[in-house]
């Protein structure tokens, strides 16, 4: 039996997914939650094979839950379920160690198949996209000297951006107003000569990776 934990803030969606997943007879839903914080606590204790994680929740997001859970137990595989397809979320999912990133518009039978494949250790992330992200991390953006222009606050925010945190989450970590963080991010991107958070995350990941451990 494939053990699955389900995180989605809509109870009707969870009920439908439970019925769908368990209809094949080889998948058992061992736990469910509508809260990111609760899920991050319960999943490591339940040790499911696969955690299906809604990307956006009222108290957080499934990508952060995936990162936190895999930091405790890397054998638990994360499958991010989202209504939105964007580069930043995909990048963050890859960095969080997710095995898959699927849209909620997916057909039911395809989702069941996705769970089975992830449970077997396969990655559902498009190999071409993953390769492109990994290459960008390795090669980076050749502007390390630009970092000298950043303030200490902007450097810290750059690190948080590399972890895939949202402005609101960064604001909570740094005890700043969300608007202040947004201004810092804009200033940081301008100094780095970048247009998008994803580019900043790639640059930060490369530079942090080069630091001696």
mmCIF file of C-alpha atoms in Angstrom:
data_model
loop_
_atom_site.group_PDB
_atom_site.id
_atom_site.type_symbol
_atom_site.label_atom_id
_atom_site.label_comp_id
_atom_site.label_asym_id
_atom_site.label_seq_id
_atom_site.Cartn_x
_atom_site.Cartn_y
_atom_site.Cartn_z
ATOM 1 C CA UNK A 1 0.000 0.000 0.000
ATOM 2 C CA UNK A 2 1.149 3.512 -0.828
ATOM 3 C CA UNK A 3 0.671 5.755 2.206
ATOM 4 C CA UNK A 4 -0.435 9.303 1.338
ATOM 5 C CA UNK A 5 -0.930 12.511 3.341
ATOM 6 C CA UNK A 6 -3.194 15.173 1.856
ATOM 7 C CA UNK A 7 -2.852 18.925 2.459
ATOM 8 C CA UNK A 8 -5.561 21.169 0.984
ATOM 9 C CA UNK A 9 -7.535 23.932 2.683
ATOM 10 C CA UNK A 10 -10.822 22.980 0.971
ATOM 11 C CA UNK A 11 -12.588 20.103 2.740
ATOM 12 C CA UNK A 12 -14.698 19.253 -0.332
ATOM 13 C CA UNK A 13 -11.537 18.943 -2.430
ATOM 14 C CA UNK A 14 -9.909 16.728 0.219
ATOM 15 C CA UNK A 15 -12.946 14.424 0.377
ATOM 16 C CA UNK A 16 -12.971 14.076 -3.396
ATOM 17 C CA UNK A 17 -9.249 13.340 -3.482
ATOM 18 C CA UNK A 18 -9.504 10.752 -0.700
ATOM 19 C CA UNK A 19 -12.249 8.874 -2.606
ATOM 20 C CA UNK A 20 -10.297 9.141 -5.864
ATOM 21 C CA UNK A 21 -6.980 7.977 -4.431
ATOM 22 C CA UNK A 22 -8.405 5.080 -2.434
ATOM 23 C CA UNK A 23 -10.598 3.800 -5.257
ATOM 24 C CA UNK A 24 -7.720 1.830 -6.830
ATOM 25 C CA UNK A 25 -7.090 -0.261 -3.734
ATOM 26 C CA UNK A 26 -3.316 0.299 -3.591
ATOM 27 C CA UNK A 27 -3.317 3.789 -2.006
ATOM 28 C CA UNK A 28 -4.255 4.612 1.591
ATOM 29 C CA UNK A 29 -4.737 8.190 2.812
ATOM 30 C CA UNK A 30 -3.206 8.094 6.299
ATOM 31 C CA UNK A 31 -3.788 11.735 7.179
ATOM 32 C CA UNK A 32 -5.150 15.017 5.917
ATOM 33 C CA UNK A 33 -5.082 18.678 6.899
ATOM 34 C CA UNK A 34 -6.172 22.122 5.754
ATOM 35 C CA UNK A 35 -3.338 23.876 7.588
ATOM 36 C CA UNK A 36 0.288 24.195 6.444
ATOM 37 C CA UNK A 37 1.598 24.477 10.006
ATOM 38 C CA UNK A 38 -0.378 21.458 11.221
ATOM 39 C CA UNK A 39 0.731 19.411 8.199
ATOM 40 C CA UNK A 40 4.410 20.267 8.777
ATOM 41 C CA UNK A 41 4.052 18.847 12.303
ATOM 42 C CA UNK A 42 1.997 15.745 11.486
ATOM 43 C CA UNK A 43 3.578 14.485 8.256
ATOM 44 C CA UNK A 44 6.982 13.437 9.721
ATOM 45 C CA UNK A 45 5.185 11.536 12.500
ATOM 46 C CA UNK A 46 2.877 9.693 10.084
ATOM 47 C CA UNK A 47 5.717 8.959 7.626
ATOM 48 C CA UNK A 48 3.640 8.708 4.433
ATOM 49 C CA UNK A 49 5.312 7.643 1.193
ATOM 50 C CA UNK A 50 3.892 10.679 -0.601
ATOM 51 C CA UNK A 51 2.606 14.028 0.668
ATOM 52 C CA UNK A 52 0.233 15.810 -1.742
ATOM 53 C CA UNK A 53 0.642 19.481 -0.885
ATOM 54 C CA UNK A 54 -1.522 22.392 -1.996
ATOM 55 C CA UNK A 55 0.795 25.201 -3.098
ATOM 56 C CA UNK A 56 -1.211 28.033 -1.543
ATOM 57 C CA UNK A 57 -2.851 27.933 1.874
ATOM 58 C CA UNK A 58 -4.193 30.567 4.293
ATOM 59 C CA UNK A 59 -1.327 29.989 6.756
ATOM 60 C CA UNK A 60 1.553 29.186 4.400
ATOM 61 C CA UNK A 61 2.288 27.115 1.334
ATOM 62 C CA UNK A 62 2.920 23.510 0.377
ATOM 63 C CA UNK A 63 6.407 24.249 -0.947
ATOM 64 C CA UNK A 64 7.597 25.371 2.498
ATOM 65 C CA UNK A 65 5.911 22.315 4.041
ATOM 66 C CA UNK A 66 7.759 20.106 1.524
ATOM 67 C CA UNK A 67 11.091 21.704 2.441
ATOM 68 C CA UNK A 68 10.461 21.414 6.200
ATOM 69 C CA UNK A 69 9.251 17.803 6.010
ATOM 70 C CA UNK A 70 12.138 16.644 3.820
ATOM 71 C CA UNK A 71 14.611 18.317 6.171
ATOM 72 C CA UNK A 72 13.282 15.945 8.855
ATOM 73 C CA UNK A 73 12.750 12.843 6.670
ATOM 74 C CA UNK A 74 14.041 12.885 3.084
ATOM 75 C CA UNK A 75 12.295 9.573 2.314
ATOM 76 C CA UNK A 76 8.932 11.386 2.232
ATOM 77 C CA UNK A 77 8.227 12.524 -1.322
ATOM 78 C CA UNK A 78 6.403 15.768 -1.996
ATOM 79 C CA UNK A 79 3.894 16.281 -4.806
ATOM 80 C CA UNK A 80 2.924 19.951 -5.179
ATOM 81 C CA UNK A 81 -0.665 20.483 -6.338
ATOM 82 C CA UNK A 82 -1.384 23.994 -7.610
ATOM 83 C CA UNK A 83 -3.928 26.045 -9.540
ATOM 84 C CA UNK A 84 -1.214 28.289 -10.916
ATOM 85 C CA UNK A 85 1.732 27.621 -13.201
ATOM 86 C CA UNK A 86 4.600 30.066 -12.790
ATOM 87 C CA UNK A 87 8.375 29.901 -12.945
ATOM 88 C CA UNK A 88 8.957 31.137 -9.410
ATOM 89 C CA UNK A 89 6.782 28.458 -7.830
ATOM 90 C CA UNK A 90 8.340 25.763 -10.015
ATOM 91 C CA UNK A 91 11.835 26.936 -9.099
ATOM 92 C CA UNK A 92 10.907 26.985 -5.396
ATOM 93 C CA UNK A 93 9.404 23.478 -5.673
ATOM 94 C CA UNK A 94 12.615 22.130 -7.221
ATOM 95 C CA UNK A 95 14.714 23.821 -4.540
ATOM 96 C CA UNK A 96 12.433 22.372 -1.825
ATOM 97 C CA UNK A 97 13.095 18.848 -3.113
ATOM 98 C CA UNK A 98 9.628 18.174 -4.501
ATOM 99 C CA UNK A 99 9.258 15.113 -6.726
ATOM 100 C CA UNK A 100 6.409 16.582 -8.728
ATOM 101 C CA UNK A 101 4.529 19.761 -9.533
ATOM 102 C CA UNK A 102 1.079 19.228 -11.047
ATOM 103 C CA UNK A 103 -1.814 21.524 -11.858
ATOM 104 C CA UNK A 104 -5.207 20.990 -10.228
ATOM 105 C CA UNK A 105 -6.710 20.729 -13.704
ATOM 106 C CA UNK A 106 -5.045 17.288 -13.957
ATOM 107 C CA UNK A 107 -7.392 14.367 -14.700
ATOM 108 C CA UNK A 108 -8.164 12.133 -11.733
ATOM 109 C CA UNK A 109 -6.609 9.028 -13.258
ATOM 110 C CA UNK A 110 -3.463 11.010 -14.092
ATOM 111 C CA UNK A 111 -3.156 12.215 -10.490
ATOM 112 C CA UNK A 112 -3.426 8.634 -9.177
ATOM 113 C CA UNK A 113 -0.758 7.625 -11.698
ATOM 114 C CA UNK A 114 1.391 10.555 -10.560
ATOM 115 C CA UNK A 115 1.181 9.409 -6.922
ATOM 116 C CA UNK A 116 2.202 5.873 -7.901
ATOM 117 C CA UNK A 117 5.152 7.117 -9.949
ATOM 118 C CA UNK A 118 6.370 9.468 -7.213
ATOM 119 C CA UNK A 119 6.054 6.674 -4.636
ATOM 120 C CA UNK A 120 8.347 4.551 -6.839
ATOM 121 C CA UNK A 121 10.988 7.258 -6.730
ATOM 122 C CA UNK A 122 10.319 8.838 -10.114
ATOM 123 C CA UNK A 123 10.369 12.601 -10.676
ATOM 124 C CA UNK A 124 7.399 14.202 -12.408
ATOM 125 C CA UNK A 125 9.238 17.471 -12.921
ATOM 126 C CA UNK A 126 9.881 18.140 -16.591
ATOM 127 C CA UNK A 127 13.517 17.026 -17.104
ATOM 128 C CA UNK A 128 14.145 19.930 -19.483
ATOM 129 C CA UNK A 129 12.899 22.487 -16.957
ATOM 130 C CA UNK A 130 14.796 20.880 -14.083
ATOM 131 C CA UNK A 131 17.967 20.771 -16.154
ATOM 132 C CA UNK A 132 17.567 24.423 -17.093
ATOM 133 C CA UNK A 133 17.167 25.420 -13.441
ATOM 134 C CA UNK A 134 20.142 23.323 -12.347
ATOM 135 C CA UNK A 135 22.300 24.787 -15.098
ATOM 136 C CA UNK A 136 21.343 28.281 -14.047
ATOM 137 C CA UNK A 137 22.266 27.429 -10.449
ATOM 138 C CA UNK A 138 25.630 26.001 -11.535
ATOM 139 C CA UNK A 139 26.481 28.738 -14.005
ATOM 140 C CA UNK A 140 24.730 31.508 -12.183
ATOM 141 C CA UNK A 141 24.544 35.062 -13.363
ATOM 142 C CA UNK A 142 28.056 36.412 -13.746
ATOM 143 C CA UNK A 143 27.602 39.479 -11.570
ATOM 144 C CA UNK A 144 29.138 38.584 -8.181
ATOM 145 C CA UNK A 145 30.800 41.992 -7.892
ATOM 146 C CA UNK A 146 27.367 43.564 -7.877
ATOM 147 C CA UNK A 147 26.759 42.028 -4.444
ATOM 148 C CA UNK A 148 29.122 44.574 -2.942
ATOM 149 C CA UNK A 149 26.436 47.194 -3.554
ATOM 150 C CA UNK A 150 23.892 45.392 -1.361
ATOM 151 C CA UNK A 151 23.242 46.415 2.231
ATOM 152 C CA UNK A 152 23.287 43.748 4.971
ATOM 153 C CA UNK A 153 19.472 43.783 5.001
ATOM 154 C CA UNK A 154 19.320 43.276 1.235
ATOM 155 C CA UNK A 155 21.790 40.381 1.448
ATOM 156 C CA UNK A 156 19.653 38.678 4.088
ATOM 157 C CA UNK A 157 16.552 39.185 1.978
ATOM 158 C CA UNK A 158 18.410 37.752 -1.028
ATOM 159 C CA UNK A 159 19.115 34.599 1.003
ATOM 160 C CA UNK A 160 15.444 34.290 1.948
ATOM 161 C CA UNK A 161 14.448 34.779 -1.700
ATOM 162 C CA UNK A 162 16.813 31.909 -2.563
ATOM 163 C CA UNK A 163 14.915 29.739 -0.054
ATOM 164 C CA UNK A 164 11.704 30.479 -1.954
ATOM 165 C CA UNK A 165 10.080 32.600 0.749
ATOM 166 C CA UNK A 166 7.359 35.116 -0.141
ATOM 167 C CA UNK A 167 7.553 38.789 0.860
ATOM 168 C CA UNK A 168 5.103 38.120 3.694
ATOM 169 C CA UNK A 169 7.189 35.234 5.040
ATOM 170 C CA UNK A 170 10.374 37.300 4.783
ATOM 171 C CA UNK A 171 8.613 40.136 6.625
ATOM 172 C CA UNK A 172 7.670 37.728 9.432
ATOM 173 C CA UNK A 173 11.229 36.375 9.687
ATOM 174 C CA UNK A 174 12.814 39.853 9.759
ATOM 175 C CA UNK A 175 10.068 41.564 11.785
ATOM 176 C CA UNK A 176 9.503 44.115 9.032
ATOM 177 C CA UNK A 177 6.390 45.393 7.283
ATOM 178 C CA UNK A 178 5.570 43.497 4.085
ATOM 179 C CA UNK A 179 5.697 46.783 2.133
ATOM 180 C CA UNK A 180 9.216 47.437 3.487
ATOM 181 C CA UNK A 181 10.348 44.000 2.271
ATOM 182 C CA UNK A 182 8.816 44.690 -1.147
ATOM 183 C CA UNK A 183 10.832 47.920 -1.357
ATOM 184 C CA UNK A 184 14.024 46.087 -0.320
ATOM 185 C CA UNK A 185 13.425 43.415 -2.973
ATOM 186 C CA UNK A 186 12.898 46.052 -5.677
ATOM 187 C CA UNK A 187 16.084 47.861 -4.636
ATOM 188 C CA UNK A 188 18.048 44.592 -4.496
ATOM 189 C CA UNK A 189 16.912 43.523 -7.976
ATOM 190 C CA UNK A 190 17.794 46.940 -9.398
ATOM 191 C CA UNK A 191 21.302 46.808 -7.870
ATOM 192 C CA UNK A 192 21.853 43.297 -9.225
ATOM 193 C CA UNK A 193 20.642 44.295 -12.671
ATOM 194 C CA UNK A 194 17.920 41.645 -12.524
ATOM 195 C CA UNK A 195 14.221 41.739 -13.353
ATOM 196 C CA UNK A 196 12.786 38.782 -11.464
ATOM 197 C CA UNK A 197 12.999 37.146 -8.052
ATOM 198 C CA UNK A 198 13.768 33.834 -9.746
ATOM 199 C CA UNK A 199 16.957 35.267 -11.237
ATOM 200 C CA UNK A 200 17.981 36.609 -7.825
ATOM 201 C CA UNK A 201 17.333 33.201 -6.247
ATOM 202 C CA UNK A 202 19.524 31.493 -8.827
ATOM 203 C CA UNK A 203 22.343 33.979 -8.290
ATOM 204 C CA UNK A 204 22.106 33.681 -4.494
ATOM 205 C CA UNK A 205 22.048 29.887 -4.598
ATOM 206 C CA UNK A 206 25.218 29.807 -6.676
ATOM 207 C CA UNK A 207 27.060 32.303 -4.489
ATOM 208 C CA UNK A 208 25.969 30.663 -1.230
ATOM 209 C CA UNK A 209 27.030 27.289 -2.657
ATOM 210 C CA UNK A 210 30.524 28.641 -3.253
ATOM 211 C CA UNK A 211 30.967 29.722 0.354
ATOM 212 C CA UNK A 212 33.162 27.380 2.451
ATOM 213 C CA UNK A 213 31.171 25.118 4.763
#
